[in-house]
Tab-separated table of C-alpha atoms in Angstrom:
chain	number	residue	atom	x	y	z
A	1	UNK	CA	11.491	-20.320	-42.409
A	2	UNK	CA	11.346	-18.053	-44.974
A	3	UNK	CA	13.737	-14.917	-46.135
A	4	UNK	CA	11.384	-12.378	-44.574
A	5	UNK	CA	10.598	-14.259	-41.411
A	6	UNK	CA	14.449	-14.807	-40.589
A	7	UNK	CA	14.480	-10.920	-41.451
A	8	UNK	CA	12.005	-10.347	-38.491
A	9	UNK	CA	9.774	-8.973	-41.669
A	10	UNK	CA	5.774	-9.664	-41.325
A	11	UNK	CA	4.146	-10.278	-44.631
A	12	UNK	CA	1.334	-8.428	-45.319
A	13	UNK	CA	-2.578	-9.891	-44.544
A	14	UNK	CA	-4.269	-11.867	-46.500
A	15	UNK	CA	-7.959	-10.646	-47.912
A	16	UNK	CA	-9.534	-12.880	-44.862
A	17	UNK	CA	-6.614	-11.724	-42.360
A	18	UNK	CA	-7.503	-8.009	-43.119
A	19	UNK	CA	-11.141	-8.942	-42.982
A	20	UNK	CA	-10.660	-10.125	-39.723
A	21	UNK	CA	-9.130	-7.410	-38.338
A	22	UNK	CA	-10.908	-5.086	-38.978
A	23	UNK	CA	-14.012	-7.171	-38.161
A	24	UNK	CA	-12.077	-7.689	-34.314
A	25	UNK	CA	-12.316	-3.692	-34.014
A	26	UNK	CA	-15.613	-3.213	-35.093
A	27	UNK	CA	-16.524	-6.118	-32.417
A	28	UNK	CA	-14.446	-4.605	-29.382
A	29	UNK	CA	-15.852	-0.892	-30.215
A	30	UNK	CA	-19.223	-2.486	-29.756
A	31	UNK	CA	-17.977	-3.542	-26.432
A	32	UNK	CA	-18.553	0.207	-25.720
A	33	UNK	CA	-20.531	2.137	-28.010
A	34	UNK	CA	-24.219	0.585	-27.868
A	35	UNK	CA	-25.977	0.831	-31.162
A	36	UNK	CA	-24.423	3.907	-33.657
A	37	UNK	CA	-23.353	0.866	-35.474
A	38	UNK	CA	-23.615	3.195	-38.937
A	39	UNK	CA	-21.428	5.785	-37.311
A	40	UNK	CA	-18.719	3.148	-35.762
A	41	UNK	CA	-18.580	1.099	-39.124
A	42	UNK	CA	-18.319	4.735	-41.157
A	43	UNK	CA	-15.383	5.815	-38.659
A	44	UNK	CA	-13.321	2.577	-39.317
A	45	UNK	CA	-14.518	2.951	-43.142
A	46	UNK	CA	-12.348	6.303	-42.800
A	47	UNK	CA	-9.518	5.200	-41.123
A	48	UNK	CA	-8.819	2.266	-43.371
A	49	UNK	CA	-9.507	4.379	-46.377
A	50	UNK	CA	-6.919	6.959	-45.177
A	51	UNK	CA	-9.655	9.679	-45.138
A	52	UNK	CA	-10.810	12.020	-42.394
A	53	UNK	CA	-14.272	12.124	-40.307
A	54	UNK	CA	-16.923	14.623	-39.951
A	55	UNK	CA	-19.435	13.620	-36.684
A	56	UNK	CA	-22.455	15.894	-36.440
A	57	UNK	CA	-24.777	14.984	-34.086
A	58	UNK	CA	-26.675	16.340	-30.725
A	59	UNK	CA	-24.594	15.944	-27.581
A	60	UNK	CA	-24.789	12.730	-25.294
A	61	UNK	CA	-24.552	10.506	-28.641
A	62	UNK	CA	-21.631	9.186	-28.132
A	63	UNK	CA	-19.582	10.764	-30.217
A	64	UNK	CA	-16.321	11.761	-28.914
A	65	UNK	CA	-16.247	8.269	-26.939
A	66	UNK	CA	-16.319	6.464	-30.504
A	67	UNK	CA	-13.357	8.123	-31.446
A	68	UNK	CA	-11.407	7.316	-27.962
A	69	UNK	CA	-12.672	3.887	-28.321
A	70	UNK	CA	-11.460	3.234	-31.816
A	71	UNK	CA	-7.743	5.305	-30.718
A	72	UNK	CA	-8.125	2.692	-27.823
A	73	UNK	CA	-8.709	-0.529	-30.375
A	74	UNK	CA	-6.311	0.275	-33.112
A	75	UNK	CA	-3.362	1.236	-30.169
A	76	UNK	CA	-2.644	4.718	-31.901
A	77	UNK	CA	-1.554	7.683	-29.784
A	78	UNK	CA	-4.746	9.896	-29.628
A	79	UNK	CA	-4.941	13.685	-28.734
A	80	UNK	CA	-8.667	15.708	-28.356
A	81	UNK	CA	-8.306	19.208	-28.901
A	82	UNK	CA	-11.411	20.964	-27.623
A	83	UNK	CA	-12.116	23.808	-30.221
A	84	UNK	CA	-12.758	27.398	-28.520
A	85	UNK	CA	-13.566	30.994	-29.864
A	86	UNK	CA	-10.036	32.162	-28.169
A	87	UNK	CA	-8.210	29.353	-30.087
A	88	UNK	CA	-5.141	30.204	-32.228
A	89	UNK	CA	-3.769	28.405	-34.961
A	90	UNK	CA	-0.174	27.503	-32.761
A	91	UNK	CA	-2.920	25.964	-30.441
A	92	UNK	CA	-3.313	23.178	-32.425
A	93	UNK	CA	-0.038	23.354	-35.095
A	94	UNK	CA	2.070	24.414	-32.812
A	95	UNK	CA	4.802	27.448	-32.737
A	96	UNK	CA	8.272	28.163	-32.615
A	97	UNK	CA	9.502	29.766	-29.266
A	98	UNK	CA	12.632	31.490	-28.315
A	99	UNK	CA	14.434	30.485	-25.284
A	100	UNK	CA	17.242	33.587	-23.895
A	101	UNK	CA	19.483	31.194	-22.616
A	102	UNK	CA	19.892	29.600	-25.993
A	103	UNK	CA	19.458	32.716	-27.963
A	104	UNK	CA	17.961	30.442	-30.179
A	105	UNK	CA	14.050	29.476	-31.340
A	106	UNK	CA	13.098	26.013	-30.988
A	107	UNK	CA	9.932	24.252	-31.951
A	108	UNK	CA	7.061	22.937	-30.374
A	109	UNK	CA	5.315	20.359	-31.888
A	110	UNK	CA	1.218	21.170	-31.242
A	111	UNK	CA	-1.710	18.494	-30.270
A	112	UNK	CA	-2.360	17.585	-34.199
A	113	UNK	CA	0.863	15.469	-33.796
A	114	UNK	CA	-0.670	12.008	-33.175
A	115	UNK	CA	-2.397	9.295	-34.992
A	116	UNK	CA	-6.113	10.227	-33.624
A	117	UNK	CA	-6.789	13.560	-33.730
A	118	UNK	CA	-10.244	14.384	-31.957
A	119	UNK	CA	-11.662	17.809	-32.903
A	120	UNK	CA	-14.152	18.283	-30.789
A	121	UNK	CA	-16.704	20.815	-31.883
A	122	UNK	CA	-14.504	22.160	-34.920
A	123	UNK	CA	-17.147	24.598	-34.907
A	124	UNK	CA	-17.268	26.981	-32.008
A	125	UNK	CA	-13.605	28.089	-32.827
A	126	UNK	CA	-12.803	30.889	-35.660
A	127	UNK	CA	-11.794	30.348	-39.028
A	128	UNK	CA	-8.629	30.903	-38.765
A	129	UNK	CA	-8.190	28.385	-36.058
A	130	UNK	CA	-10.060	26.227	-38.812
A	131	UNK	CA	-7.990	26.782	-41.504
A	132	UNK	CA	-5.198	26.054	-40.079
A	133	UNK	CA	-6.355	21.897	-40.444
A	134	UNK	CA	-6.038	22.490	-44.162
A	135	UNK	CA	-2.739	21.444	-44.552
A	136	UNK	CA	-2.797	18.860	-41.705
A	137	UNK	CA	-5.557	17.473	-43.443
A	138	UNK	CA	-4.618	16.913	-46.936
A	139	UNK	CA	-0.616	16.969	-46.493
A	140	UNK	CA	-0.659	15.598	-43.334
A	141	UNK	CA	2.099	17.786	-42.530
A	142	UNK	CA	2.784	21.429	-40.476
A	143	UNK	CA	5.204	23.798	-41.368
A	144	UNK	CA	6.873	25.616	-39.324
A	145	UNK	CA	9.341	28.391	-39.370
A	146	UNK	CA	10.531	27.383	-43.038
A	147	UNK	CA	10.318	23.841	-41.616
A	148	UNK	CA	8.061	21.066	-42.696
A	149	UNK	CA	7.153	18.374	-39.932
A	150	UNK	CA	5.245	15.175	-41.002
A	151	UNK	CA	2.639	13.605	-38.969
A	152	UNK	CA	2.318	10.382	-37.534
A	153	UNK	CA	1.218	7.203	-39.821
A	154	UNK	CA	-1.556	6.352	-39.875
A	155	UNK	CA	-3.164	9.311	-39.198
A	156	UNK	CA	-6.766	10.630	-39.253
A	157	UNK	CA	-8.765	13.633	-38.263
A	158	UNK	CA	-12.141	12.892	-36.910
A	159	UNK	CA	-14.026	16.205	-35.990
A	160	UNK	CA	-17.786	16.609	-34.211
A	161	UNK	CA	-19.860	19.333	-34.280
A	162	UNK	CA	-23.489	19.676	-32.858
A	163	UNK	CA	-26.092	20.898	-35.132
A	164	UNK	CA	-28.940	22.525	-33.205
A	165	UNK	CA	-25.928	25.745	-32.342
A	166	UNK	CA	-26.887	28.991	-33.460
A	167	UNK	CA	-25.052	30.934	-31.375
A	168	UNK	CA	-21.441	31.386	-30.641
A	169	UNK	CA	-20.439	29.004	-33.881
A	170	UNK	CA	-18.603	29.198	-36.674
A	171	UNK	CA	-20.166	27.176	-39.873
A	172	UNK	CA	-17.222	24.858	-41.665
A	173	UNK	CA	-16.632	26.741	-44.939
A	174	UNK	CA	-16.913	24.389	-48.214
A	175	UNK	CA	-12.815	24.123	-48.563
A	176	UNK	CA	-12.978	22.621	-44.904
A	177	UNK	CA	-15.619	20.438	-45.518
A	178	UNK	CA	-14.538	19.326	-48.437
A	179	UNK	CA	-11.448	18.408	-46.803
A	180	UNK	CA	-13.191	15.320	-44.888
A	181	UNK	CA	-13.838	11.680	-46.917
A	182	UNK	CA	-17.035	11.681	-44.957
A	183	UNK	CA	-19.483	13.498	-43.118
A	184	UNK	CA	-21.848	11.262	-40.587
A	185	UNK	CA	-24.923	12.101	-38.737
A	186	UNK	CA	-25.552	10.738	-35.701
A	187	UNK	CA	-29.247	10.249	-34.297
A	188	UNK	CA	-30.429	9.888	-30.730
A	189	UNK	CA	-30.832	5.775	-29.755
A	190	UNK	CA	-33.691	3.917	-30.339
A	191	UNK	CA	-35.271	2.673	-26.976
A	192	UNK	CA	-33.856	-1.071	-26.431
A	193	UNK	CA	-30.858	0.801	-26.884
A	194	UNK	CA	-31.439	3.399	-24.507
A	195	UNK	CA	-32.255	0.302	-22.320
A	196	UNK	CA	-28.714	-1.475	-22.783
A	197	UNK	CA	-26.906	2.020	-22.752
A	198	UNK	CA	-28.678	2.251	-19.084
A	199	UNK	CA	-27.446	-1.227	-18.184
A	200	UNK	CA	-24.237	-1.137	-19.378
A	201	UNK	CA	-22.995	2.283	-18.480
A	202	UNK	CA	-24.968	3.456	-15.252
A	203	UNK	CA	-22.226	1.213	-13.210
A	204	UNK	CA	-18.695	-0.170	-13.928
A	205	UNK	CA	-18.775	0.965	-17.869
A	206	UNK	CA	-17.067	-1.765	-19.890
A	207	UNK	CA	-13.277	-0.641	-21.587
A	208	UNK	CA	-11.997	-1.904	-24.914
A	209	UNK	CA	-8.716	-3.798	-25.379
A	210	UNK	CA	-6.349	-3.243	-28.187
A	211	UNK	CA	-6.927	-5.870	-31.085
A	212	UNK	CA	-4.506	-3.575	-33.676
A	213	UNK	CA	-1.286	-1.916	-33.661
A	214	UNK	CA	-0.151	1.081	-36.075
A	215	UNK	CA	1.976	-0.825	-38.090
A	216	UNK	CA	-1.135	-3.549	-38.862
A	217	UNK	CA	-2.982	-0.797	-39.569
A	218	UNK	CA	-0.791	0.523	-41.927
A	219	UNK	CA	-1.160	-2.304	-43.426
A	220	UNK	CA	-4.786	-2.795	-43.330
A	221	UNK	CA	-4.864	0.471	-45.057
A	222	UNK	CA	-2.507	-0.934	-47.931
A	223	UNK	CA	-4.291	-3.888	-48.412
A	224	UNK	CA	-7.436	-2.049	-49.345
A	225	UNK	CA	-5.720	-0.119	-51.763
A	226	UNK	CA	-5.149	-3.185	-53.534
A	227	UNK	CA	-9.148	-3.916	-53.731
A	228	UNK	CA	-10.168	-4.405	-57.360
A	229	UNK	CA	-12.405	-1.409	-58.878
A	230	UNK	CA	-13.567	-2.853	-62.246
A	231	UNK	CA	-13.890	-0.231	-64.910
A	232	UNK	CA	-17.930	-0.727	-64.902
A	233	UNK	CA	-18.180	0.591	-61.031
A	234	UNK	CA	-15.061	3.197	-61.689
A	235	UNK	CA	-17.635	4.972	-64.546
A	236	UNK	CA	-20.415	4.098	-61.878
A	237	UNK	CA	-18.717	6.839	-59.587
A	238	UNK	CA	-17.635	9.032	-62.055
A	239	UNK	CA	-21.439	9.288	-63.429
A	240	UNK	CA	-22.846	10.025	-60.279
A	241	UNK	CA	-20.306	12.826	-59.246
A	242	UNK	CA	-20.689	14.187	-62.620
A	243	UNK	CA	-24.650	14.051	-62.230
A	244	UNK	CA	-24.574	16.661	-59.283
A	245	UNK	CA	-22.546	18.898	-61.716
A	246	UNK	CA	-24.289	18.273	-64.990
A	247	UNK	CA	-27.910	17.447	-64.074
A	248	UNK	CA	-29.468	18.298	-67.264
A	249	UNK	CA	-27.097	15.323	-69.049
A	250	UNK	CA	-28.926	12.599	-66.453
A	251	UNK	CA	-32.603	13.724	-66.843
A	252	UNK	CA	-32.438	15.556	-63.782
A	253	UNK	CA	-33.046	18.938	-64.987
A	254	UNK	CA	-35.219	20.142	-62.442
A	255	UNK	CA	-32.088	20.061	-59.606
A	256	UNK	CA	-29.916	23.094	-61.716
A	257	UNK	CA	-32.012	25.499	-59.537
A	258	UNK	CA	-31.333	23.345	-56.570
A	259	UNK	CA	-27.576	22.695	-57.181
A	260	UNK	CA	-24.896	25.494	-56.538
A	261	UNK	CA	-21.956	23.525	-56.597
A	262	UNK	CA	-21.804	19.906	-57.431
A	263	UNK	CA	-19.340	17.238	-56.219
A	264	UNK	CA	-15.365	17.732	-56.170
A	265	UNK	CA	-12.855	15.339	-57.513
A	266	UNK	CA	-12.640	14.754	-54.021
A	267	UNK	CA	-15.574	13.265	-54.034
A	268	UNK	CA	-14.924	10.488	-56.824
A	269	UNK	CA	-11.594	9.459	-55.100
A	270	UNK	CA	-13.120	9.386	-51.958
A	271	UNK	CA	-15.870	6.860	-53.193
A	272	UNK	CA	-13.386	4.383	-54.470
A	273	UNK	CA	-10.974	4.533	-51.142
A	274	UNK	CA	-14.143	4.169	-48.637
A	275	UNK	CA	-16.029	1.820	-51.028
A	276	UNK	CA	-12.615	-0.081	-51.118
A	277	UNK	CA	-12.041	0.025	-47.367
A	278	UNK	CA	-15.816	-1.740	-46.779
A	279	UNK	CA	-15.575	-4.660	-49.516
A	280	UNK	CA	-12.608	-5.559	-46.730
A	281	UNK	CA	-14.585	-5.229	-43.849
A	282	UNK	CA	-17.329	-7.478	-45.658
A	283	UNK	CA	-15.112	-9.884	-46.609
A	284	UNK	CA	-14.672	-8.989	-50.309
A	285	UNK	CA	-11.478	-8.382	-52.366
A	286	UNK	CA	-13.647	-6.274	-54.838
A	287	UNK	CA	-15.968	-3.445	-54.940
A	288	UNK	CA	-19.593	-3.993	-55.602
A	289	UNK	CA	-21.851	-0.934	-57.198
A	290	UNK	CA	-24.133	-1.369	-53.622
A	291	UNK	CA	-20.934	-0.582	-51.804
A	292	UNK	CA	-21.121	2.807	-53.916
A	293	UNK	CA	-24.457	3.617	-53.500
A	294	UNK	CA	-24.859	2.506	-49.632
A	295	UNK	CA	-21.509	4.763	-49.368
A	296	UNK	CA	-22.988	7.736	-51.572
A	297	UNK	CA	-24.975	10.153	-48.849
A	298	UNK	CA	-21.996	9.908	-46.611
A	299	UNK	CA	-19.504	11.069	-48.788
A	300	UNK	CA	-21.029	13.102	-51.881
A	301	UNK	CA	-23.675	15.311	-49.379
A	302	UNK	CA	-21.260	17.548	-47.984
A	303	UNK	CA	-19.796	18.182	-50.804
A	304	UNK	CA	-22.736	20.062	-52.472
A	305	UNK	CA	-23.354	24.060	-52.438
A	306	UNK	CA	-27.796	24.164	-52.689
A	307	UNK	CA	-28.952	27.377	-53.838
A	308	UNK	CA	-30.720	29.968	-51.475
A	309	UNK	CA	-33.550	29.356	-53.180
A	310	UNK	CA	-33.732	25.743	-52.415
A	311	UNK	CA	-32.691	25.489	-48.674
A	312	UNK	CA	-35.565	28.423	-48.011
A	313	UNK	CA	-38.103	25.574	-50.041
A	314	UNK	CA	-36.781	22.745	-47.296
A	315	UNK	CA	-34.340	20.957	-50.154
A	316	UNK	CA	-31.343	18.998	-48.096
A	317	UNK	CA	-28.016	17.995	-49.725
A	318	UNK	CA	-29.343	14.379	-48.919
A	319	UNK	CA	-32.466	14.440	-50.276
A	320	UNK	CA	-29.936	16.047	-53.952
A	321	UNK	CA	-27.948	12.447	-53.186
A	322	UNK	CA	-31.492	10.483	-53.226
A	323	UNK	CA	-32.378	11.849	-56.349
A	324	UNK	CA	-29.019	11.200	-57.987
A	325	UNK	CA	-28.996	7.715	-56.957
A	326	UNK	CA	-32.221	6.868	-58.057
A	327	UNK	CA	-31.867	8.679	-61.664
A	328	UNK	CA	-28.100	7.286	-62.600
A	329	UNK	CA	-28.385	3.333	-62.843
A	330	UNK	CA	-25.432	1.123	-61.904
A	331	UNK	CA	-24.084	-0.993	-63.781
A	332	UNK	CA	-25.376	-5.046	-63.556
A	333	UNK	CA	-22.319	-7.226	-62.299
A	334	UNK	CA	-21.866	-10.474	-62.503
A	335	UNK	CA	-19.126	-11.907	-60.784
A	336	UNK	CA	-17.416	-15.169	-62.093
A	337	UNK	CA	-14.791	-17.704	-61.675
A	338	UNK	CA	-12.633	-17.178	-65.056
A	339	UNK	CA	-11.970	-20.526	-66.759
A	340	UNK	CA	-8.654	-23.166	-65.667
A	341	UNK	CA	-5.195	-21.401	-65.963
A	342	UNK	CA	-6.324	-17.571	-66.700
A	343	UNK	CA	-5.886	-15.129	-64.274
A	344	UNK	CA	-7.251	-15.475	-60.875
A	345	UNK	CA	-8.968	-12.146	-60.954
A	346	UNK	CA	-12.501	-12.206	-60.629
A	347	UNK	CA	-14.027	-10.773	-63.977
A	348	UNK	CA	-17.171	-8.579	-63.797
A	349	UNK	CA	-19.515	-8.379	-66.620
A	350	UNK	CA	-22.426	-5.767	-67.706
């Protein structure tokens, strides 16, 4: 028996442990959600990458029973909040409250304190009640009356929001959305799965089982930090973030009246934690460029700021990403064993 095994210490998974795993959620989510394979895969892609998740879809798609699925799988504590026009911030944060038999103020700990936190359409409440996510979402702490509290680990935000609204909604401003690793659109079912949804949820709905635990996915989540990201696909990203900012430098000339406001830094870092988070799930202990590009819409798009001039011509933030992608070529990797008693480290060459 080894040191850490006598400690009652678990050592952490292996590349095809970790692949597993995360593999065993996808499966059991399936269990429930038929089809919106793109938006369950994307949701784990988040949660393993640290990052939070933007659903925006049409009601009935399944949306906020993804998210309750995947709390249910991964065996997190998991809190909806349903956003409102009369939320307030100490809603969701919390507040401090005083009690007269105490003469004293004591805190109250609000709904964001869990390791699933479902916002359900973030936008029919205020701003302020929107802002007040920032700090959960990139500190993953609240503060509180000169106190700060730290959330759970892991911990994710996974918000929906229905696009067809006009009325009575409040639009994410570009901090907020910025905020989120990815943003994911979710379509209406094709019709075989319109067929199985029918079959499998008109009577008796199937319910997933837990497969994960916080603490293995807290380590799932440091294993794919450890993912290789060669120096080829690291300029890869940087390139194509740098090609919504600086079109002209990429033959792209044509988008500077299209583009606003290109990519964040955001938006490189989160294209090397969710590209990192996928080569696990496929099995791979390094990043490929595809992961990058097949990766790209969901996490560059709603990042950009389009000029007036192009939304009134019909120009999407997508159809920006297309372009980009098409104009900035990765770079050709070959990956290969290195030769008896070098490293073990796969080497990628142009």
């Amino acid at each position: 028996m080894s040191d850490s095994a006598a400690r009652g210490e678990t050592e952490p998974p292996s590349n095809a442990e970790a692949t597993a795993l995360a593999r065993a959620a996808l499966r059991e989510v399936g269990r429930v959600i038929v089809g919106q394979d793109h938006m369950v895969e994307r949701t784990l892609v988040a949660l393993v990458a640290k990052g939070h998740c933007l659903l925006e879809g049409v009601p009935g798609v399944a949306k906020t029973l993804a998210v309750s699925t995947l709390a249910t799988v991964t065996g997190g504590t998991f809190n909806r909040i349903q956003f409102t026009p009369d939320l307030v911030p100490s809603d969701i944060v919390g507040t401090r409250i005083f009690h007269p038999s105490s003469e004293r103020f004591d805190t109250e700990l609000g709904p964001v304190f869990a390791n699933f936190v479902l916002a359900d359409e973030i936008n029919r409440a205020p701003a302020k009640v929107q802002s007040s996510l920032l700090e959960v979402m990139a500190e993953k702490q609240v503060s509180l009356g000169g106190h700060t509290h730290a959330l759970p680990e892991p911990f994710i935000v996974i918000a929906t929001q229905n696009p067809i609204e006009s009325e009575g909604v409040y639009p994410l401003p570009e901090a907020q959305r910025d905020r989120f690793l990815m943003k994911v659109t979710v379509p209406h079912p094709r019709g075989h799965e319109e067929m199985e949804i029918l079959r499998r949820m008109s009577t008796d709905p199937p319910r997933a089982e837990r497969v994960l635990d916080p603490v293995t996915l807290s380590e799932l989540q440091a294993h794919a930090e450890q993912v290789q990201l060669h120096q080829l696909v690291a300029d890869y990203i940087v390139r194509l973030v740098m090609a919504t900012r600086e079109p002209e430098a990429y033959g792209l000339g044509d988008l500077r009246r299209v583009i606003e406001i290109g990519a964040s830094p955001r938006a490189t870092l989160g294209l090397a934690a969710s590209a990192r988070a996928l080569a696990v799930i496929r099995g791979r202990d390094y990043v490929l460029p595809d992961d990058i590009r097949y990766l790209a819409r969901d996490v560059m798009a709603h990042r950009l700021v389009l000029t007036f001039d192009a939304l009134a011509d019909g120009f999407t933030t997508g159809h920006v990403i297309d372009r980009v992608l098409g104009a900035v070529a990765p770079p050709h990797v070959i990956w290969e064993d290195p030769p008896a008693g070098d490293s073990d480290t796969l080497v990628p060459q142009r």
